[in-house]
mmCIF file of the C-alpha atoms, coordinates in Angstrom:
data_MODEL
# 
_entry.id   MODEL 
# 
loop_
_atom_site.group_PDB 
_atom_site.id 
_atom_site.type_symbol 
_atom_site.label_atom_id 
_atom_site.label_alt_id 
_atom_site.label_comp_id 
_atom_site.label_asym_id 
_atom_site.label_entity_id 
_atom_site.label_seq_id 
_atom_site.pdbx_PDB_ins_code 
_atom_site.Cartn_x 
_atom_site.Cartn_y 
_atom_site.Cartn_z 
_atom_site.occupancy 
_atom_site.B_iso_or_equiv 
_atom_site.pdbx_formal_charge 
_atom_site.auth_seq_id 
_atom_site.auth_comp_id 
_atom_site.auth_asym_id 
_atom_site.auth_atom_id 
_atom_site.pdbx_PDB_model_num 
ATOM 1  C CA . MET A 1 1  ? -20.188 0.840   -18.161 1.00 0.00 ? 1  MET A CA 1 
ATOM 2  C CA . THR A 1 2  ? -17.734 3.425   -19.395 1.00 0.00 ? 2  THR A CA 1 
ATOM 3  C CA . GLY A 1 3  ? -19.742 6.186   -20.966 1.00 0.00 ? 3  GLY A CA 1 
ATOM 4  C CA . MET A 1 4  ? -21.982 4.528   -23.521 1.00 0.00 ? 4  MET A CA 1 
ATOM 5  C CA . TYR A 1 5  ? -19.980 1.304   -23.784 1.00 0.00 ? 5  TYR A CA 1 
ATOM 6  C CA . GLU A 1 6  ? -19.709 -1.858  -21.716 1.00 0.00 ? 6  GLU A CA 1 
ATOM 7  C CA . LYS A 1 7  ? -16.582 -2.646  -19.697 1.00 0.00 ? 7  LYS A CA 1 
ATOM 8  C CA . VAL A 1 8  ? -13.669 -3.974  -21.743 1.00 0.00 ? 8  VAL A CA 1 
ATOM 9  C CA . LEU A 1 9  ? -13.144 -7.713  -21.293 1.00 0.00 ? 9  LEU A CA 1 
ATOM 10 C CA . ASP A 1 10 ? -10.512 -8.264  -24.003 1.00 0.00 ? 10 ASP A CA 1 
ATOM 11 C CA . TRP A 1 11 ? -8.135  -5.330  -24.506 1.00 0.00 ? 11 TRP A CA 1 
ATOM 12 C CA . VAL A 1 12 ? -6.500  -6.710  -27.645 1.00 0.00 ? 12 VAL A CA 1 
ATOM 13 C CA . ASN A 1 13 ? -9.771  -7.078  -29.558 1.00 0.00 ? 13 ASN A CA 1 
ATOM 14 C CA . ASP A 1 14 ? -11.914 -4.414  -27.904 1.00 0.00 ? 14 ASP A CA 1 
ATOM 15 C CA . PHE A 1 15 ? -9.613  -1.508  -26.998 1.00 0.00 ? 15 PHE A CA 1 
ATOM 16 C CA . ASP A 1 16 ? -11.167 1.530   -25.251 1.00 0.00 ? 16 ASP A CA 1 
ATOM 17 C CA . HIS A 1 17 ? -8.846  4.432   -24.464 1.00 0.00 ? 17 HIS A CA 1 
ATOM 18 C CA . ALA A 1 18 ? -11.615 6.083   -22.402 1.00 0.00 ? 18 ALA A CA 1 
ATOM 19 C CA . ASP A 1 19 ? -12.124 3.162   -20.017 1.00 0.00 ? 19 ASP A CA 1 
ATOM 20 C CA . PRO A 1 20 ? -10.902 4.183   -16.522 1.00 0.00 ? 20 PRO A CA 1 
ATOM 21 C CA . GLU A 1 21 ? -9.138  0.825   -16.217 1.00 0.00 ? 21 GLU A CA 1 
ATOM 22 C CA . TYR A 1 22 ? -6.914  1.790   -19.162 1.00 0.00 ? 22 TYR A CA 1 
ATOM 23 C CA . ASN A 1 23 ? -5.553  4.754   -17.200 1.00 0.00 ? 23 ASN A CA 1 
ATOM 24 C CA . GLU A 1 24 ? -4.953  2.539   -14.171 1.00 0.00 ? 24 GLU A CA 1 
ATOM 25 C CA . ARG A 1 25 ? -3.301  -0.334  -16.077 1.00 0.00 ? 25 ARG A CA 1 
ATOM 26 C CA . ALA A 1 26 ? -1.872  1.247   -19.240 1.00 0.00 ? 26 ALA A CA 1 
ATOM 27 C CA . HIS A 1 27 ? 1.547   -0.432  -18.966 1.00 0.00 ? 27 HIS A CA 1 
ATOM 28 C CA . GLU A 1 28 ? 0.014   -3.864  -18.331 1.00 0.00 ? 28 GLU A CA 1 
ATOM 29 C CA . ILE A 1 29 ? -2.401  -3.419  -21.217 1.00 0.00 ? 29 ILE A CA 1 
ATOM 30 C CA . TRP A 1 30 ? 0.435   -2.408  -23.558 1.00 0.00 ? 30 TRP A CA 1 
ATOM 31 C CA . GLU A 1 31 ? 2.274   -5.571  -22.516 1.00 0.00 ? 31 GLU A CA 1 
ATOM 32 C CA . GLU A 1 32 ? -0.817  -7.570  -23.492 1.00 0.00 ? 32 GLU A CA 1 
ATOM 33 C CA . PHE A 1 33 ? -0.618  -6.028  -26.973 1.00 0.00 ? 33 PHE A CA 1 
ATOM 34 C CA . GLN A 1 34 ? 3.088   -6.733  -27.323 1.00 0.00 ? 34 GLN A CA 1 
ATOM 35 C CA . GLY A 1 35 ? 2.539   -10.356 -26.297 1.00 0.00 ? 35 GLY A CA 1 
ATOM 36 C CA . SER A 1 36 ? -0.333  -10.786 -28.735 1.00 0.00 ? 36 SER A CA 1 
ATOM 37 C CA . GLU A 1 37 ? 1.739   -10.227 -31.899 1.00 0.00 ? 37 GLU A CA 1 
ATOM 38 C CA . CYS A 1 38 ? -0.797  -7.530  -32.776 1.00 0.00 ? 38 CYS A CA 1 
ATOM 39 C CA . PRO A 1 39 ? 0.982   -4.207  -33.396 1.00 0.00 ? 39 PRO A CA 1 
ATOM 40 C CA . VAL A 1 40 ? -2.292  -2.332  -33.943 1.00 0.00 ? 40 VAL A CA 1 
ATOM 41 C CA . ALA A 1 41 ? -5.344  -2.563  -31.720 1.00 0.00 ? 41 ALA A CA 1 
ATOM 42 C CA . HIS A 1 42 ? -8.789  -2.299  -33.238 1.00 0.00 ? 42 HIS A CA 1 
ATOM 43 C CA . SER A 1 43 ? -12.186 -1.692  -31.718 1.00 0.00 ? 43 SER A CA 1 
ATOM 44 C CA . GLU A 1 44 ? -15.665 -1.054  -33.043 1.00 0.00 ? 44 GLU A CA 1 
ATOM 45 C CA . ARG A 1 45 ? -16.166 1.486   -30.257 1.00 0.00 ? 45 ARG A CA 1 
ATOM 46 C CA . TYR A 1 46 ? -16.425 5.154   -31.246 1.00 0.00 ? 46 TYR A CA 1 
ATOM 47 C CA . ASP A 1 47 ? -17.367 4.248   -34.834 1.00 0.00 ? 47 ASP A CA 1 
ATOM 48 C CA . GLY A 1 48 ? -14.137 2.308   -35.249 1.00 0.00 ? 48 GLY A CA 1 
ATOM 49 C CA . LEU A 1 49 ? -10.778 2.851   -33.597 1.00 0.00 ? 49 LEU A CA 1 
ATOM 50 C CA . TRP A 1 50 ? -7.260  1.817   -34.619 1.00 0.00 ? 50 TRP A CA 1 
ATOM 51 C CA . ALA A 1 51 ? -4.375  2.257   -32.177 1.00 0.00 ? 51 ALA A CA 1 
ATOM 52 C CA . PRO A 1 52 ? -0.733  1.369   -32.980 1.00 0.00 ? 52 PRO A CA 1 
ATOM 53 C CA . PHE A 1 53 ? 1.227   0.085   -29.983 1.00 0.00 ? 53 PHE A CA 1 
ATOM 54 C CA . THR A 1 54 ? 4.765   -0.441  -31.201 1.00 0.00 ? 54 THR A CA 1 
ATOM 55 C CA . TYR A 1 55 ? 7.396   2.128   -32.079 1.00 0.00 ? 55 TYR A CA 1 
ATOM 56 C CA . GLU A 1 56 ? 7.822   0.518   -35.470 1.00 0.00 ? 56 GLU A CA 1 
ATOM 57 C CA . MET A 1 57 ? 4.124   0.779   -36.303 1.00 0.00 ? 57 MET A CA 1 
ATOM 58 C CA . VAL A 1 58 ? 3.850   4.379   -35.113 1.00 0.00 ? 58 VAL A CA 1 
ATOM 59 C CA . HIS A 1 59 ? 6.929   5.243   -37.202 1.00 0.00 ? 59 HIS A CA 1 
ATOM 60 C CA . GLU A 1 60 ? 5.519   3.500   -40.273 1.00 0.00 ? 60 GLU A CA 1 
ATOM 61 C CA . ILE A 1 61 ? 2.209   5.349   -39.965 1.00 0.00 ? 61 ILE A CA 1 
ATOM 62 C CA . ALA A 1 62 ? 3.785   8.730   -39.214 1.00 0.00 ? 62 ALA A CA 1 
ATOM 63 C CA . TYR A 1 63 ? 6.400   8.660   -41.967 1.00 0.00 ? 63 TYR A CA 1 
# 
């Protein structure tokens, strides 16, 4: 378990930025997102979490 949540088994559909594995494999996990055609990760953890993973999506959200 990571904190109050179970271990992540599917990073694209159950992202957890606090999972220790994320810190160890961040670049690999980002590649999973890029290969999934999903520019924004979503998770029900932490009362709902959205995380953009492409430059274009971050730019669109920020501006």
